[in-house]
Amino acid sequence: MLRCANYESKNLFKTFSDKGILLDVLQVGNLTVWQDEPDWQEQVEEAFKQGASVSLIAPPDARVDLKSAMLSLAVEPMELRFLQVYPVVEGVQRHHRGFAVQLRVKEAMQ
């Protein structure tokens, strides 16, 4: 992947702020949450409060439940302290125990 920064001229007075690299350095990690647990929404919210990304995993026979979970995350905002945020789906992939949805919050708490 080419970044726009490759085509910019060098400026010694400009501060470095490539968000992708900063997230890799600052992000806590990736937490796994099983969608068939009754408190999965609270676990996802708590992971986002800690600054982690989330892998929401559902069994193969629960695709409809996973779909409704993704829709509810996309429609209903989560409260992280004083912000109301919507998780971003980074990807969906097969997992050895079903399907995994990678979720992340773009907003950063300071």
Tab-separated table of N, CA and C in Angstrom, residues 7-110:
chain	number	residue	atom	x	y	z
A	7	TYR	N	4.807	10.942	-1.373
A	7	TYR	CA	4.821	11.916	-2.445
A	7	TYR	C	4.945	13.352	-1.958
A	8	GLU	N	4.994	13.547	-0.655
A	8	GLU	CA	5.114	14.895	-0.117
A	8	GLU	C	6.576	15.280	0.014
A	9	SER	N	6.842	16.563	-0.111
A	9	SER	CA	8.210	17.031	0.088
A	9	SER	C	8.516	17.059	1.585
A	10	LYS	N	9.779	16.988	1.906
A	10	LYS	CA	10.185	16.975	3.309
A	10	LYS	C	10.016	18.351	3.928
A	11	ASN	N	9.437	18.369	5.115
A	11	ASN	CA	9.244	19.602	5.852
A	11	ASN	C	9.691	19.350	7.285
A	12	LEU	N	10.766	19.978	7.692
A	12	LEU	CA	11.320	19.739	9.019
A	12	LEU	C	10.443	20.288	10.128
A	13	PHE	N	9.527	21.179	9.810
A	13	PHE	CA	8.679	21.804	10.818
A	13	PHE	C	7.340	21.090	10.994
A	14	LYS	N	7.075	20.101	10.171
A	14	LYS	CA	5.816	19.363	10.249
A	14	LYS	C	5.967	18.226	11.259
A	15	THR	N	4.988	18.060	12.120
A	15	THR	CA	5.034	16.974	13.098
A	15	THR	C	4.534	15.688	12.451
A	16	PHE	N	5.042	14.576	12.927
A	16	PHE	CA	4.678	13.265	12.391
A	16	PHE	C	3.349	12.823	12.994
A	17	SER	N	2.394	12.447	12.154
A	17	SER	CA	1.094	12.047	12.688
A	17	SER	C	0.424	10.985	11.821
A	18	ASP	N	1.154	9.983	11.382
A	18	ASP	CA	0.543	8.908	10.608
A	18	ASP	C	-0.267	8.041	11.565
A	19	LYS	N	-1.582	8.121	11.461
A	19	LYS	CA	-2.481	7.492	12.421
A	19	LYS	C	-2.330	5.973	12.455
A	20	GLY	N	-2.106	5.348	11.319
A	20	GLY	CA	-1.972	3.889	11.279
A	20	GLY	C	-0.784	3.394	12.082
A	21	ILE	N	0.343	4.067	11.956
A	21	ILE	CA	1.540	3.669	12.705
A	21	ILE	C	1.358	3.959	14.184
A	22	LEU	N	0.760	5.100	14.503
A	22	LEU	CA	0.530	5.428	15.912
A	22	LEU	C	-0.410	4.424	16.573
A	23	LEU	N	-1.444	3.980	15.860
A	23	LEU	CA	-2.356	2.993	16.435
A	23	LEU	C	-1.649	1.669	16.698
A	24	ASP	N	-0.755	1.268	15.797
A	24	ASP	CA	-0.006	0.038	16.017
A	24	ASP	C	0.852	0.119	17.266
A	25	VAL	N	1.407	1.297	17.521
A	25	VAL	CA	2.277	1.472	18.684
A	25	VAL	C	1.470	1.624	19.971
A	26	LEU	N	0.386	2.398	19.924
A	26	LEU	CA	-0.342	2.752	21.134
A	26	LEU	C	-1.463	1.802	21.508
A	27	GLN	N	-1.941	1.009	20.567
A	27	GLN	CA	-3.109	0.180	20.850
A	27	GLN	C	-2.754	-0.940	21.839
A	28	VAL	N	-3.666	-1.180	22.759
A	28	VAL	CA	-3.448	-2.148	23.825
A	28	VAL	C	-3.306	-3.557	23.268
A	29	GLY	N	-4.126	-3.924	22.347
A	29	GLY	CA	-4.098	-5.269	21.784
A	29	GLY	C	-5.454	-5.639	21.242
A	30	ASN	N	-5.628	-6.918	21.047
A	30	ASN	CA	-6.874	-7.426	20.496
A	30	ASN	C	-7.481	-8.389	21.511
A	31	LEU	N	-8.702	-8.124	21.917
A	31	LEU	CA	-9.398	-8.994	22.847
A	31	LEU	C	-10.430	-9.824	22.100
A	32	THR	N	-10.594	-11.063	22.511
A	32	THR	CA	-11.561	-11.963	21.896
A	32	THR	C	-12.820	-12.005	22.741
A	33	VAL	N	-13.950	-11.800	22.078
A	33	VAL	CA	-15.249	-11.844	22.744
A	33	VAL	C	-16.109	-12.845	21.993
A	34	TRP	N	-16.727	-13.763	22.739
A	34	TRP	CA	-17.596	-14.768	22.136
A	34	TRP	C	-19.018	-14.231	22.100
A	35	GLN	N	-19.599	-14.227	20.930
A	35	GLN	CA	-20.906	-13.619	20.730
A	35	GLN	C	-22.015	-14.407	21.412
A	36	ASP	N	-21.815	-15.677	21.690
A	36	ASP	CA	-22.865	-16.480	22.325
A	36	ASP	C	-22.906	-16.312	23.844
A	37	GLU	N	-22.001	-15.501	24.406
A	37	GLU	CA	-22.053	-15.203	25.838
A	37	GLU	C	-23.106	-14.119	26.078
A	38	PRO	N	-23.820	-14.182	27.199
A	38	PRO	CA	-24.912	-13.222	27.416
A	38	PRO	C	-24.448	-11.773	27.584
A	39	ASP	N	-23.227	-11.547	28.056
A	39	ASP	CA	-22.751	-10.181	28.288
A	39	ASP	C	-21.727	-9.723	27.252
A	40	TRP	N	-21.854	-10.183	26.020
A	40	TRP	CA	-20.857	-9.864	25.003
A	40	TRP	C	-20.792	-8.367	24.708
A	41	GLN	N	-21.928	-7.668	24.774
A	41	GLN	CA	-21.917	-6.228	24.500
A	41	GLN	C	-21.127	-5.465	25.567
A	42	GLU	N	-21.268	-5.850	26.815
A	42	GLU	CA	-20.509	-5.201	27.887
A	42	GLU	C	-19.020	-5.488	27.737
A	43	GLN	N	-18.675	-6.708	27.309
A	43	GLN	CA	-17.265	-7.051	27.095
A	43	GLN	C	-16.659	-6.233	25.967
A	44	VAL	N	-17.419	-6.042	24.891
A	44	VAL	CA	-16.943	-5.231	23.768
A	44	VAL	C	-16.745	-3.788	24.213
A	45	GLU	N	-17.703	-3.242	24.941
A	45	GLU	CA	-17.609	-1.867	25.412
A	45	GLU	C	-16.429	-1.683	26.352
A	46	GLU	N	-16.213	-2.641	27.249
A	46	GLU	CA	-15.084	-2.560	28.182
A	46	GLU	C	-13.745	-2.635	27.445
A	47	ALA	N	-13.664	-3.467	26.418
A	47	ALA	CA	-12.433	-3.557	25.626
A	47	ALA	C	-12.134	-2.237	24.932
A	48	PHE	N	-13.168	-1.594	24.398
A	48	PHE	CA	-12.968	-0.308	23.742
A	48	PHE	C	-12.569	0.766	24.740
A	49	LYS	N	-13.082	0.697	25.958
A	49	LYS	CA	-12.684	1.660	26.989
A	49	LYS	C	-11.213	1.519	27.339
A	50	GLN	N	-10.682	0.289	27.222
A	50	GLN	CA	-9.267	0.048	27.499
A	50	GLN	C	-8.382	0.384	26.311
A	51	GLY	N	-8.985	0.687	25.161
A	51	GLY	CA	-8.209	1.042	23.982
A	51	GLY	C	-7.859	-0.138	23.098
A	52	ALA	N	-8.496	-1.266	23.305
A	52	ALA	CA	-8.190	-2.462	22.524
A	52	ALA	C	-9.152	-2.599	21.351
A	53	SER	N	-8.724	-3.359	20.362
A	53	SER	CA	-9.644	-3.764	19.305
A	53	SER	C	-10.265	-5.099	19.723
A	54	VAL	N	-11.328	-5.497	19.036
A	54	VAL	CA	-12.099	-6.670	19.464
A	54	VAL	C	-12.282	-7.633	18.305
A	55	SER	N	-12.127	-8.917	18.593
A	55	SER	CA	-12.528	-9.974	17.670
A	55	SER	C	-13.806	-10.585	18.232
A	56	LEU	N	-14.915	-10.319	17.572
A	56	LEU	CA	-16.205	-10.871	17.981
A	56	LEU	C	-16.395	-12.176	17.215
A	57	ILE	N	-16.437	-13.295	17.942
A	57	ILE	CA	-16.465	-14.617	17.314
A	57	ILE	C	-17.796	-15.287	17.598
A	58	ALA	N	-18.380	-15.845	16.536
A	58	ALA	CA	-19.663	-16.548	16.643
A	58	ALA	C	-19.512	-17.937	16.031
A	59	PRO	N	-20.231	-18.925	16.565
A	59	PRO	CA	-20.198	-20.265	15.978
A	59	PRO	C	-20.768	-20.266	14.555
A	60	PRO	N	-20.419	-21.282	13.759
A	60	PRO	CA	-20.879	-21.283	12.360
A	60	PRO	C	-22.392	-21.331	12.209
A	61	ASP	N	-23.097	-21.911	13.160
A	61	ASP	CA	-24.555	-21.997	13.035
A	61	ASP	C	-25.266	-20.746	13.550
A	62	ALA	N	-24.519	-19.747	14.019
A	62	ALA	CA	-25.118	-18.524	14.568
A	62	ALA	C	-24.860	-17.323	13.669
A	63	ARG	N	-24.867	-17.531	12.355
A	63	ARG	CA	-24.621	-16.424	11.431
A	63	ARG	C	-25.692	-15.345	11.527
A	64	VAL	N	-26.930	-15.751	11.743
A	64	VAL	CA	-28.016	-14.768	11.860
A	64	VAL	C	-27.822	-13.924	13.119
A	65	ASP	N	-27.413	-14.562	14.209
A	65	ASP	CA	-27.156	-13.816	15.450
A	65	ASP	C	-25.982	-12.857	15.275
A	66	LEU	N	-24.951	-13.301	14.560
A	66	LEU	CA	-23.796	-12.429	14.314
A	66	LEU	C	-24.193	-11.234	13.454
A	67	LYS	N	-25.041	-11.479	12.475
A	67	LYS	CA	-25.529	-10.385	11.630
A	67	LYS	C	-26.304	-9.365	12.454
A	68	SER	N	-27.195	-9.828	13.316
A	68	SER	CA	-27.964	-8.890	14.143
A	68	SER	C	-27.051	-8.170	15.142
A	69	ALA	N	-25.998	-8.844	15.634
A	69	ALA	CA	-25.052	-8.192	16.530
A	69	ALA	C	-24.302	-7.079	15.811
A	70	MET	N	-23.876	-7.344	14.574
A	70	MET	CA	-23.168	-6.323	13.798
A	70	MET	C	-24.083	-5.141	13.490
A	71	LEU	N	-25.342	-5.432	13.174
A	71	LEU	CA	-26.289	-4.349	12.897
A	71	LEU	C	-26.555	-3.508	14.143
A	72	SER	N	-26.666	-4.158	15.294
A	72	SER	CA	-26.906	-3.388	16.520
A	72	SER	C	-25.701	-2.521	16.877
A	73	LEU	N	-24.484	-3.018	16.612
A	73	LEU	CA	-23.293	-2.206	16.858
A	73	LEU	C	-23.211	-1.030	15.891
A	74	ALA	N	-23.719	-1.224	14.679
A	74	ALA	CA	-23.667	-0.151	13.682
A	74	ALA	C	-24.735	0.908	13.904
A	75	VAL	N	-25.833	0.551	14.569
A	75	VAL	CA	-26.962	1.469	14.715
A	75	VAL	C	-26.948	2.185	16.061
A	76	GLU	N	-26.576	1.474	17.114
A	76	GLU	CA	-26.625	2.033	18.465
A	76	GLU	C	-25.228	2.455	18.909
A	77	PRO	N	-25.027	3.733	19.230
A	77	PRO	CA	-23.694	4.170	19.662
A	77	PRO	C	-23.342	3.644	21.050
A	78	MET	N	-22.040	3.477	21.263
A	78	MET	CA	-21.530	3.097	22.584
A	78	MET	C	-21.019	4.350	23.273
A	79	GLU	N	-21.144	4.380	24.580
A	79	GLU	CA	-20.630	5.514	25.330
A	79	GLU	C	-19.269	5.159	25.907
A	80	LEU	N	-18.262	5.900	25.471
A	80	LEU	CA	-16.924	5.784	26.031
A	80	LEU	C	-16.626	7.091	26.732
A	81	ARG	N	-16.782	7.065	28.034
A	81	ARG	CA	-16.715	8.256	28.879
A	81	ARG	C	-17.721	9.288	28.384
A	82	PHE	N	-17.260	10.350	27.745
A	82	PHE	CA	-18.179	11.403	27.298
A	82	PHE	C	-18.462	11.331	25.800
A	83	LEU	N	-17.873	10.375	25.090
A	83	LEU	CA	-18.083	10.249	23.648
A	83	LEU	C	-19.120	9.177	23.337
A	84	GLN	N	-19.872	9.397	22.285
A	84	GLN	CA	-20.720	8.355	21.734
A	84	GLN	C	-20.077	7.924	20.421
A	85	VAL	N	-19.668	6.664	20.345
A	85	VAL	CA	-18.904	6.185	19.194
A	85	VAL	C	-19.581	4.968	18.576
A	86	TYR	N	-19.258	4.762	17.308
A	86	TYR	CA	-19.714	3.579	16.579
A	86	TYR	C	-18.483	2.759	16.209
A	87	PRO	N	-18.465	1.479	16.537
A	87	PRO	CA	-17.335	0.648	16.142
A	87	PRO	C	-17.261	0.497	14.624
A	88	VAL	N	-16.049	0.349	14.121
A	88	VAL	CA	-15.802	0.161	12.703
A	88	VAL	C	-15.454	-1.307	12.467
A	89	VAL	N	-16.077	-1.920	11.461
A	89	VAL	CA	-15.756	-3.301	11.104
A	89	VAL	C	-14.543	-3.270	10.195
A	90	GLU	N	-13.435	-3.835	10.678
A	90	GLU	CA	-12.215	-3.877	9.880
A	90	GLU	C	-12.177	-5.096	8.972
A	91	GLY	N	-12.902	-6.130	9.329
A	91	GLY	CA	-12.901	-7.315	8.493
A	91	GLY	C	-13.720	-8.439	9.102
A	92	VAL	N	-14.100	-9.367	8.245
A	92	VAL	CA	-14.795	-10.581	8.662
A	92	VAL	C	-14.034	-11.749	8.061
A	93	GLN	N	-13.760	-12.736	8.883
A	93	GLN	CA	-13.012	-13.887	8.392
A	93	GLN	C	-13.489	-15.156	9.064
A	94	ARG	N	-13.148	-16.267	8.449
A	94	ARG	CA	-13.470	-17.558	9.054
A	94	ARG	C	-12.519	-17.817	10.209
A	95	HIS	N	-13.044	-18.369	11.239
A	95	HIS	CA	-12.290	-18.721	12.433
A	95	HIS	C	-12.444	-20.224	12.621
A	96	HIS	N	-11.518	-20.866	13.304
A	96	HIS	CA	-11.642	-22.319	13.459
A	96	HIS	C	-12.862	-22.717	14.289
A	97	ARG	N	-13.470	-21.740	14.987
A	97	ARG	CA	-14.689	-22.023	15.745
A	97	ARG	C	-15.878	-21.233	15.229
A	98	GLY	N	-15.815	-20.769	13.979
A	98	GLY	CA	-16.943	-20.041	13.409
A	98	GLY	C	-16.495	-18.887	12.541
A	99	PHE	N	-17.062	-17.724	12.801
A	99	PHE	CA	-16.735	-16.507	12.072
A	99	PHE	C	-16.247	-15.454	13.050
A	100	ALA	N	-15.256	-14.673	12.627
A	100	ALA	CA	-14.690	-13.619	13.470
A	100	ALA	C	-14.862	-12.277	12.780
A	101	VAL	N	-15.352	-11.303	13.528
A	101	VAL	CA	-15.500	-9.934	13.048
A	101	VAL	C	-14.508	-9.073	13.819
A	102	GLN	N	-13.636	-8.380	13.087
A	102	GLN	CA	-12.653	-7.499	13.711
A	102	GLN	C	-13.271	-6.116	13.857
A	103	LEU	N	-13.327	-5.613	15.089
A	103	LEU	CA	-13.934	-4.317	15.387
A	103	LEU	C	-12.902	-3.385	16.014
A	104	ARG	N	-13.042	-2.098	15.694
A	104	ARG	CA	-12.157	-1.106	16.271
A	104	ARG	C	-12.908	0.216	16.377
A	105	VAL	N	-12.507	1.036	17.322
A	105	VAL	CA	-13.062	2.379	17.457
A	105	VAL	C	-12.013	3.346	16.942
A	106	LYS	N	-12.411	4.215	16.025
A	106	LYS	CA	-11.457	5.164	15.436
A	106	LYS	C	-11.112	6.302	16.382
A	107	GLU	N	-12.055	6.713	17.202
A	107	GLU	CA	-11.817	7.830	18.114
A	107	GLU	C	-10.857	7.378	19.206
A	108	ALA	N	-9.961	8.257	19.585
A	108	ALA	CA	-8.972	7.931	20.604
A	108	ALA	C	-9.244	8.758	21.856
A	109	MET	N	-9.210	8.099	22.999
A	109	MET	CA	-9.360	8.788	24.280
A	109	MET	C	-7.980	9.236	24.745
A	110	GLN	N	-7.920	10.435	25.282
A	110	GLN	CA	-6.634	10.939	25.773
A	110	GLN	C	-6.707	11.218	27.242
